[in-house]
Amino acid sequence: MGGSGGNTLTYLNRGGAIQDAEMEVLAEWEEENDVEIQFQSAAEDSEMMESIAADPSGYDIVTLSPYGYGLDAVHPQYSDEEYFADIDYDQVPNYEENIQEEWREIDFLQGHDKGLFYHVSAQGLAYNTEHVDGIESWEDIKDPDLEGQVTLFGSAPTRFGQCCAALGYDVAEALEDDDLFDEVFEEIEAQHQNVYQYWATGDQFMGDLSEEQAHVASAWGGRVESLYHDGVPVDYTIPEEGCVQWSVAFSILEESDMKAEAYDLLNWIYQEDVALEMVDQHYYPIPLTGDHEELEGRFESLDADAVVSFDWEAVIANIEDIEQRFDQILAS
């Protein structure tokens, strides 16, 4: 039996501000359909996949980033199992009607039918506008004036991807060429010099920025926009060299016995008015077709070319080497 069965649909997501927004917006669907959504959260994709592998019948819907789909495809712990159902697109007509094609066909959803694009997210750079004139490039975070004022996401594969972007290297090529691989880690070490700590959850970098412990942070644009609306003097940029995409998609669990309800919920979310209300609550743009005032001026970019495509499957296949080298930098 998938999820909780009966009149309960179990939804695994990242928690935080996004979950708070979803709980508020989706309450209308719950009432209309007499179905309770049980929200469960995990901080990142590795934890999500571990939870799903431990109890594949315990969830109905999950949101994953490109890294999560990479884990599902090639990680030996997951790749031999069919955790996610192939999407029946006929059950979600609002998706193809209302979501921009370039995002429906984004690279991490190619080669499989396991996901429906949800919202745009990138991991660019946030900065305090009262202490930093501006950030345009990854080079800027190495400025000696920022010593002890930078916090970055402490994920080894993400650091590898970001520094490939900073150097203009293709991830797969850097993994196959020892010289390029070494250069990427030299860049990771160079960016490390001004870091006073690495963060693990969005709440951490938000707290550091709002309390002015950090003047620069790698960050998700939607979270930074929420700080801005709370009166924190921050801005957000995608570095000119590009950055890691952290957009997410919905998947339905193969063992769910609530698939009909899951499809109905997702189709409901992809209605224009519901999607716009969701964006207004959590600040992460859902790339709707047409012009919408609510999508203008967002911190996250709706330009699908503004982020760099990474071969996360290649990264995961080399994860032990990447994590070992990163740990050496942290210990130095």
Short mmCIF file of C-alpha atoms in Angstrom, two decimals:
data_model
loop_
_atom_site.label_atom_id
_atom_site.label_comp_id
_atom_site.label_asym_id
_atom_site.label_seq_id
_atom_site.Cartn_x
_atom_site.Cartn_y
_atom_site.Cartn_z
CA MET A 1 0.00 0.00 0.00
CA GLY A 2 1.51 3.36 -1.02
CA GLY A 3 1.66 6.30 1.34
CA SER A 4 -0.78 6.27 4.20
CA GLY A 5 -3.68 5.01 2.11
CA GLY A 6 -7.32 5.78 2.86
CA ASN A 7 -7.94 9.52 2.65
CA THR A 8 -4.34 10.54 3.32
CA LEU A 9 -1.75 11.46 0.69
CA THR A 10 1.86 11.50 1.91
CA TYR A 11 4.09 14.17 0.36
CA LEU A 12 7.87 14.27 0.92
CA ASN A 13 9.49 17.65 0.26
CA ARG A 14 12.22 19.98 1.50
CA GLY A 15 10.25 21.59 4.29
CA GLY A 16 10.88 25.19 5.27
CA ALA A 17 9.23 28.12 3.51
CA ILE A 18 8.14 26.02 0.53
CA GLN A 19 6.31 23.54 2.73
CA ASP A 20 4.71 26.37 4.72
CA ALA A 21 3.39 27.87 1.47
CA GLU A 22 2.16 24.53 0.19
CA MET A 23 0.35 23.74 3.42
CA GLU A 24 -1.56 27.01 3.14
CA VAL A 25 -2.36 26.87 -0.58
CA LEU A 26 -3.15 23.16 -0.78
CA ALA A 27 -5.61 23.29 2.12
CA GLU A 28 -8.32 24.23 -0.39
CA TRP A 29 -7.69 21.05 -2.42
CA GLU A 30 -7.74 18.96 0.76
CA GLU A 31 -11.12 20.36 1.74
CA GLU A 32 -12.61 19.99 -1.73
CA ASN A 33 -11.47 16.37 -2.08
CA ASP A 34 -11.75 15.17 1.52
CA VAL A 35 -8.12 14.07 1.39
CA GLU A 36 -5.54 14.99 4.01
CA ILE A 37 -2.02 15.75 2.79
CA GLN A 38 0.58 14.48 5.23
CA PHE A 39 3.68 16.64 4.77
CA GLN A 40 7.06 15.10 5.51
CA SER A 41 10.39 16.78 4.90
CA ALA A 42 14.05 16.06 4.33
CA ALA A 43 16.81 18.64 3.93
CA GLU A 44 18.28 17.33 0.68
CA ASP A 45 17.99 14.68 -2.01
CA SER A 46 20.32 12.10 -0.48
CA GLU A 47 18.16 12.01 2.64
CA MET A 48 15.00 11.81 0.53
CA MET A 49 16.29 8.87 -1.49
CA GLU A 50 17.40 7.09 1.68
CA SER A 51 13.91 7.52 3.14
CA ILE A 52 12.23 6.29 -0.04
CA ALA A 53 14.54 3.28 -0.33
CA ALA A 54 13.85 2.37 3.30
CA ASP A 55 10.07 2.61 2.83
CA PRO A 56 9.07 2.81 -0.86
CA SER A 57 5.41 2.31 0.00
CA GLY A 58 5.48 5.06 2.61
CA TYR A 59 5.11 8.04 0.25
CA ASP A 60 2.87 9.12 -2.62
CA ILE A 61 4.55 12.27 -4.00
CA VAL A 62 8.08 13.63 -3.71
CA THR A 63 9.90 16.69 -5.07
CA LEU A 64 13.46 16.07 -6.28
CA SER A 65 16.22 18.26 -7.69
CA PRO A 66 18.50 17.21 -10.57
CA TYR A 67 20.81 15.58 -8.02
CA GLY A 68 17.98 13.36 -6.79
CA TYR A 69 17.17 12.14 -10.28
CA GLY A 70 20.87 11.47 -10.79
CA LEU A 71 20.96 9.37 -7.63
CA ASP A 72 17.94 7.40 -8.80
CA ALA A 73 19.54 6.75 -12.19
CA VAL A 74 23.07 5.65 -11.30
CA HIS A 75 23.63 5.22 -7.58
CA PRO A 76 24.04 1.48 -6.89
CA GLN A 77 21.73 1.71 -3.90
CA TYR A 78 18.83 2.95 -6.06
CA SER A 79 19.40 2.33 -9.76
CA ASP A 80 18.15 -1.26 -9.80
CA GLU A 81 14.80 -0.32 -8.27
CA GLU A 82 11.78 1.39 -9.83
CA TYR A 83 10.83 3.84 -7.12
CA PHE A 84 9.00 6.34 -9.34
CA ALA A 85 6.06 5.79 -11.68
CA ASP A 86 6.18 6.83 -15.32
CA ILE A 87 4.06 9.95 -15.62
CA ASP A 88 0.75 9.62 -17.47
CA TYR A 89 0.68 13.10 -18.97
CA ASP A 90 -2.97 12.71 -19.95
CA GLN A 91 -3.76 12.88 -16.24
CA VAL A 92 -2.18 16.34 -15.88
CA PRO A 93 -3.41 18.36 -18.89
CA ASN A 94 -2.74 21.65 -17.09
CA TYR A 95 0.97 20.82 -17.08
CA GLU A 96 1.46 20.83 -20.83
CA GLU A 97 -1.05 23.63 -21.29
CA ASN A 98 0.36 26.03 -18.71
CA ILE A 99 4.07 25.26 -18.16
CA GLN A 100 6.63 26.65 -20.60
CA GLU A 101 8.06 24.04 -22.94
CA GLU A 102 11.71 24.97 -22.29
CA TRP A 103 11.23 24.11 -18.63
CA ARG A 104 9.19 20.97 -19.29
CA GLU A 105 12.12 19.84 -21.44
CA ILE A 106 14.87 20.91 -19.04
CA ASP A 107 17.90 18.63 -19.14
CA PHE A 108 17.34 16.78 -15.86
CA LEU A 109 13.90 15.60 -17.02
CA GLN A 110 15.23 14.16 -20.29
CA GLY A 111 15.66 10.42 -20.85
CA HIS A 112 12.88 9.43 -18.49
CA ASP A 113 9.23 10.19 -17.71
CA LYS A 114 9.53 10.27 -13.93
CA GLY A 115 9.09 13.98 -13.25
CA LEU A 116 6.88 17.04 -13.78
CA PHE A 117 8.73 20.35 -13.54
CA TYR A 118 7.59 22.31 -10.48
CA HIS A 119 9.49 25.51 -9.75
CA VAL A 120 12.66 27.33 -10.75
CA SER A 121 15.56 27.44 -8.33
CA ALA A 122 19.27 28.04 -8.74
CA GLN A 123 22.08 28.24 -6.23
CA GLY A 124 23.56 31.61 -7.00
CA LEU A 125 25.08 34.17 -4.63
CA ALA A 126 23.35 36.37 -2.07
CA TYR A 127 25.03 39.41 -0.57
CA ASN A 128 24.39 42.11 1.99
CA THR A 129 23.91 45.35 0.06
CA GLU A 130 25.08 47.48 3.00
CA HIS A 131 28.48 45.79 3.14
CA VAL A 132 29.09 44.61 -0.43
CA ASP A 133 28.85 46.85 -3.49
CA GLY A 134 27.81 43.99 -5.73
CA ILE A 135 28.62 40.46 -6.84
CA GLU A 136 28.85 39.56 -10.51
CA SER A 137 31.29 36.66 -10.69
CA TRP A 138 32.64 33.73 -8.71
CA GLU A 139 35.91 35.67 -8.72
CA ASP A 140 34.28 38.28 -6.48
CA ILE A 141 33.91 35.93 -3.51
CA LYS A 142 37.71 35.53 -3.42
CA ASP A 143 38.21 39.25 -2.69
CA PRO A 144 40.51 39.53 0.38
CA ASP A 145 38.12 42.11 1.84
CA LEU A 146 35.60 39.28 2.31
CA GLU A 147 37.85 37.18 4.54
CA GLY A 148 35.73 35.41 7.15
CA GLN A 149 32.49 36.78 5.68
CA VAL A 150 31.48 34.06 3.20
CA THR A 151 29.33 30.98 3.76
CA LEU A 152 28.87 28.30 1.10
CA PHE A 153 26.80 25.13 0.77
CA GLY A 154 28.86 22.31 2.26
CA SER A 155 27.97 19.72 -0.37
CA ALA A 156 31.05 18.29 -2.10
CA PRO A 157 29.30 17.55 -5.43
CA THR A 158 27.70 21.01 -5.44
CA ARG A 159 31.04 22.69 -4.74
CA PHE A 160 32.53 20.66 -7.60
CA GLY A 161 29.73 21.73 -9.94
CA GLN A 162 29.92 25.39 -8.93
CA CYS A 163 33.68 25.50 -9.49
CA CYS A 164 33.33 23.80 -12.86
CA ALA A 165 30.97 26.65 -13.72
CA ALA A 166 33.44 29.22 -12.40
CA LEU A 167 36.17 27.81 -14.67
CA GLY A 168 33.90 27.23 -17.66
CA TYR A 169 34.55 23.48 -17.60
CA ASP A 170 32.14 20.74 -18.57
CA VAL A 171 31.62 18.53 -15.52
CA ALA A 172 31.95 15.24 -17.40
CA GLU A 173 35.18 16.40 -19.08
CA ALA A 174 36.63 17.56 -15.77
CA LEU A 175 35.92 14.14 -14.28
CA GLU A 176 37.70 12.37 -17.12
CA ASP A 177 40.79 14.60 -17.27
CA ASP A 178 43.11 14.49 -14.24
CA ASP A 179 44.55 17.94 -14.95
CA LEU A 180 41.11 19.55 -15.19
CA PHE A 181 39.99 17.65 -12.09
CA ASP A 182 42.94 19.08 -10.16
CA GLU A 183 42.20 22.58 -11.46
CA VAL A 184 38.62 22.36 -10.23
CA PHE A 185 39.83 21.46 -6.74
CA GLU A 186 42.34 24.27 -6.85
CA GLU A 187 39.37 26.57 -7.49
CA ILE A 188 37.40 24.95 -4.65
CA GLU A 189 40.36 25.62 -2.35
CA ALA A 190 40.67 29.21 -3.59
CA GLN A 191 36.97 29.86 -2.92
CA HIS A 192 37.39 28.21 0.48
CA GLN A 193 39.82 30.85 1.76
CA ASN A 194 37.17 33.43 2.74
CA VAL A 195 34.67 30.89 4.10
CA TYR A 196 34.05 31.00 7.84
CA GLN A 197 31.59 28.10 7.74
CA TYR A 198 29.65 25.87 5.35
CA TRP A 199 25.89 25.60 5.64
CA ALA A 200 23.74 22.49 5.36
CA THR A 201 20.18 23.88 5.35
CA GLY A 202 18.54 26.99 3.96
CA ASP A 203 17.65 28.21 7.44
CA GLN A 204 21.36 28.42 8.25
CA PHE A 205 22.38 30.77 5.46
CA MET A 206 19.21 32.81 5.98
CA GLY A 207 20.08 33.24 9.64
CA ASP A 208 23.68 34.17 8.84
CA LEU A 209 22.58 36.79 6.31
CA SER A 210 19.86 38.28 8.48
CA GLU A 211 22.19 38.48 11.50
CA GLU A 212 25.00 39.86 9.29
CA GLN A 213 27.35 37.05 10.25
CA ALA A 214 27.74 36.48 6.51
CA HIS A 215 28.06 39.20 3.91
CA VAL A 216 28.04 36.72 1.01
CA ALA A 217 26.40 33.30 0.77
CA SER A 218 25.72 30.70 -1.85
CA ALA A 219 21.95 30.59 -1.69
CA TRP A 220 18.63 29.75 -3.28
CA GLY A 221 17.05 32.82 -4.80
CA GLY A 222 13.58 32.20 -3.40
CA ARG A 223 14.91 32.11 0.15
CA VAL A 224 16.87 35.32 -0.44
CA GLU A 225 13.78 37.04 -1.83
CA SER A 226 11.87 36.13 1.32
CA LEU A 227 14.64 37.75 3.40
CA TYR A 228 14.41 40.86 1.24
CA HIS A 229 10.66 41.11 1.85
CA ASP A 230 11.34 40.74 5.58
CA GLY A 231 13.49 43.87 5.43
CA VAL A 232 16.95 42.29 5.33
CA PRO A 233 19.29 44.34 3.04
CA VAL A 234 20.13 41.56 0.58
CA ASP A 235 20.28 41.02 -3.15
CA TYR A 236 20.86 37.94 -5.27
CA THR A 237 22.72 37.20 -8.47
CA ILE A 238 23.52 34.32 -10.75
CA PRO A 239 27.26 34.69 -11.43
CA GLU A 240 28.14 35.55 -15.00
CA GLU A 241 29.87 32.16 -15.38
CA GLY A 242 26.66 30.36 -14.33
CA CYS A 243 25.77 28.23 -11.34
CA VAL A 244 24.20 24.96 -10.30
CA GLN A 245 20.51 24.55 -11.07
CA TRP A 246 18.48 23.43 -8.08
CA SER A 247 15.01 23.46 -9.64
CA VAL A 248 12.70 20.68 -8.57
CA ALA A 249 10.11 18.39 -10.11
CA PHE A 250 7.27 16.29 -8.78
CA SER A 251 7.41 12.49 -8.93
CA ILE A 252 4.76 9.95 -8.00
CA LEU A 253 5.88 6.83 -6.17
CA GLU A 254 5.47 3.55 -8.03
CA GLU A 255 4.03 1.77 -4.99
CA SER A 256 1.51 4.50 -4.19
CA ASP A 257 -2.11 3.41 -4.12
CA MET A 258 -3.12 7.09 -4.20
CA LYS A 259 -2.03 7.75 -7.78
CA ALA A 260 -5.44 9.06 -8.86
CA GLU A 261 -5.45 11.54 -6.00
CA ALA A 262 -1.81 12.46 -6.68
CA TYR A 263 -2.55 13.24 -10.32
CA ASP A 264 -5.60 15.27 -9.35
CA LEU A 265 -3.55 17.30 -6.87
CA LEU A 266 -0.76 17.98 -9.36
CA ASN A 267 -3.18 18.97 -12.10
CA TRP A 268 -4.82 21.33 -9.62
CA ILE A 269 -1.44 22.90 -8.74
CA TYR A 270 -0.75 23.57 -12.44
CA GLN A 271 -3.83 25.79 -12.77
CA GLU A 272 -2.63 29.34 -13.40
CA ASP A 273 -4.33 30.90 -10.39
CA VAL A 274 -3.11 28.21 -8.00
CA ALA A 275 0.44 28.30 -9.36
CA LEU A 276 0.59 32.08 -9.03
CA GLU A 277 -0.71 31.94 -5.48
CA MET A 278 2.00 29.39 -4.69
CA VAL A 279 4.69 31.66 -6.14
CA ASP A 280 3.37 34.58 -4.13
CA GLN A 281 3.73 32.49 -0.98
CA HIS A 282 7.14 30.82 -1.44
CA TYR A 283 8.84 33.18 -3.97
CA TYR A 284 10.04 30.40 -6.31
CA PRO A 285 8.66 31.06 -9.82
CA ILE A 286 6.59 28.42 -11.57
CA PRO A 287 7.28 29.03 -15.29
CA LEU A 288 3.79 29.60 -16.64
CA THR A 289 3.13 30.41 -20.27
CA GLY A 290 1.98 33.93 -21.06
CA ASP A 291 2.65 37.16 -19.20
CA HIS A 292 2.02 37.33 -15.47
CA GLU A 293 2.75 40.32 -13.28
CA GLU A 294 3.32 38.00 -10.33
CA LEU A 295 6.34 36.45 -12.08
CA GLU A 296 8.07 39.75 -12.86
CA GLY A 297 10.98 40.97 -10.76
CA ARG A 298 11.61 37.67 -9.01
CA PHE A 299 15.08 36.97 -7.65
CA GLU A 300 15.15 33.62 -9.47
CA SER A 301 15.59 33.86 -13.24
CA LEU A 302 12.96 32.45 -15.59
CA ASP A 303 15.62 32.21 -18.30
CA ALA A 304 16.37 28.50 -18.62
CA ASP A 305 19.77 29.37 -20.13
CA ALA A 306 20.86 31.33 -17.05
CA VAL A 307 21.99 28.19 -15.21
CA VAL A 308 24.59 25.64 -16.21
CA SER A 309 23.60 22.08 -17.10
CA PHE A 310 25.56 19.47 -15.19
CA ASP A 311 25.96 15.76 -15.75
CA TRP A 312 24.97 14.78 -12.23
CA GLU A 313 25.11 11.10 -13.13
CA ALA A 314 28.83 11.50 -13.89
CA VAL A 315 29.32 13.36 -10.62
CA ILE A 316 27.59 10.65 -8.61
CA ALA A 317 29.66 7.95 -10.30
CA ASN A 318 32.75 9.75 -8.95
CA ILE A 319 31.28 10.85 -5.64
CA GLU A 320 33.82 9.11 -3.40
CA ASP A 321 36.79 10.84 -5.04
CA ILE A 322 35.01 14.22 -4.96
CA GLU A 323 34.06 13.92 -1.29
CA GLN A 324 37.53 12.74 -0.29
CA ARG A 325 39.25 15.68 -1.98
CA PHE A 326 36.74 18.14 -0.51
CA ASP A 327 37.25 16.71 2.99
CA GLN A 328 40.99 17.24 2.58
CA ILE A 329 40.39 20.93 1.86
CA LEU A 330 38.12 21.26 4.89
CA ALA A 331 40.75 19.63 7.10
CA SER A 332 43.60 21.80 5.83
#
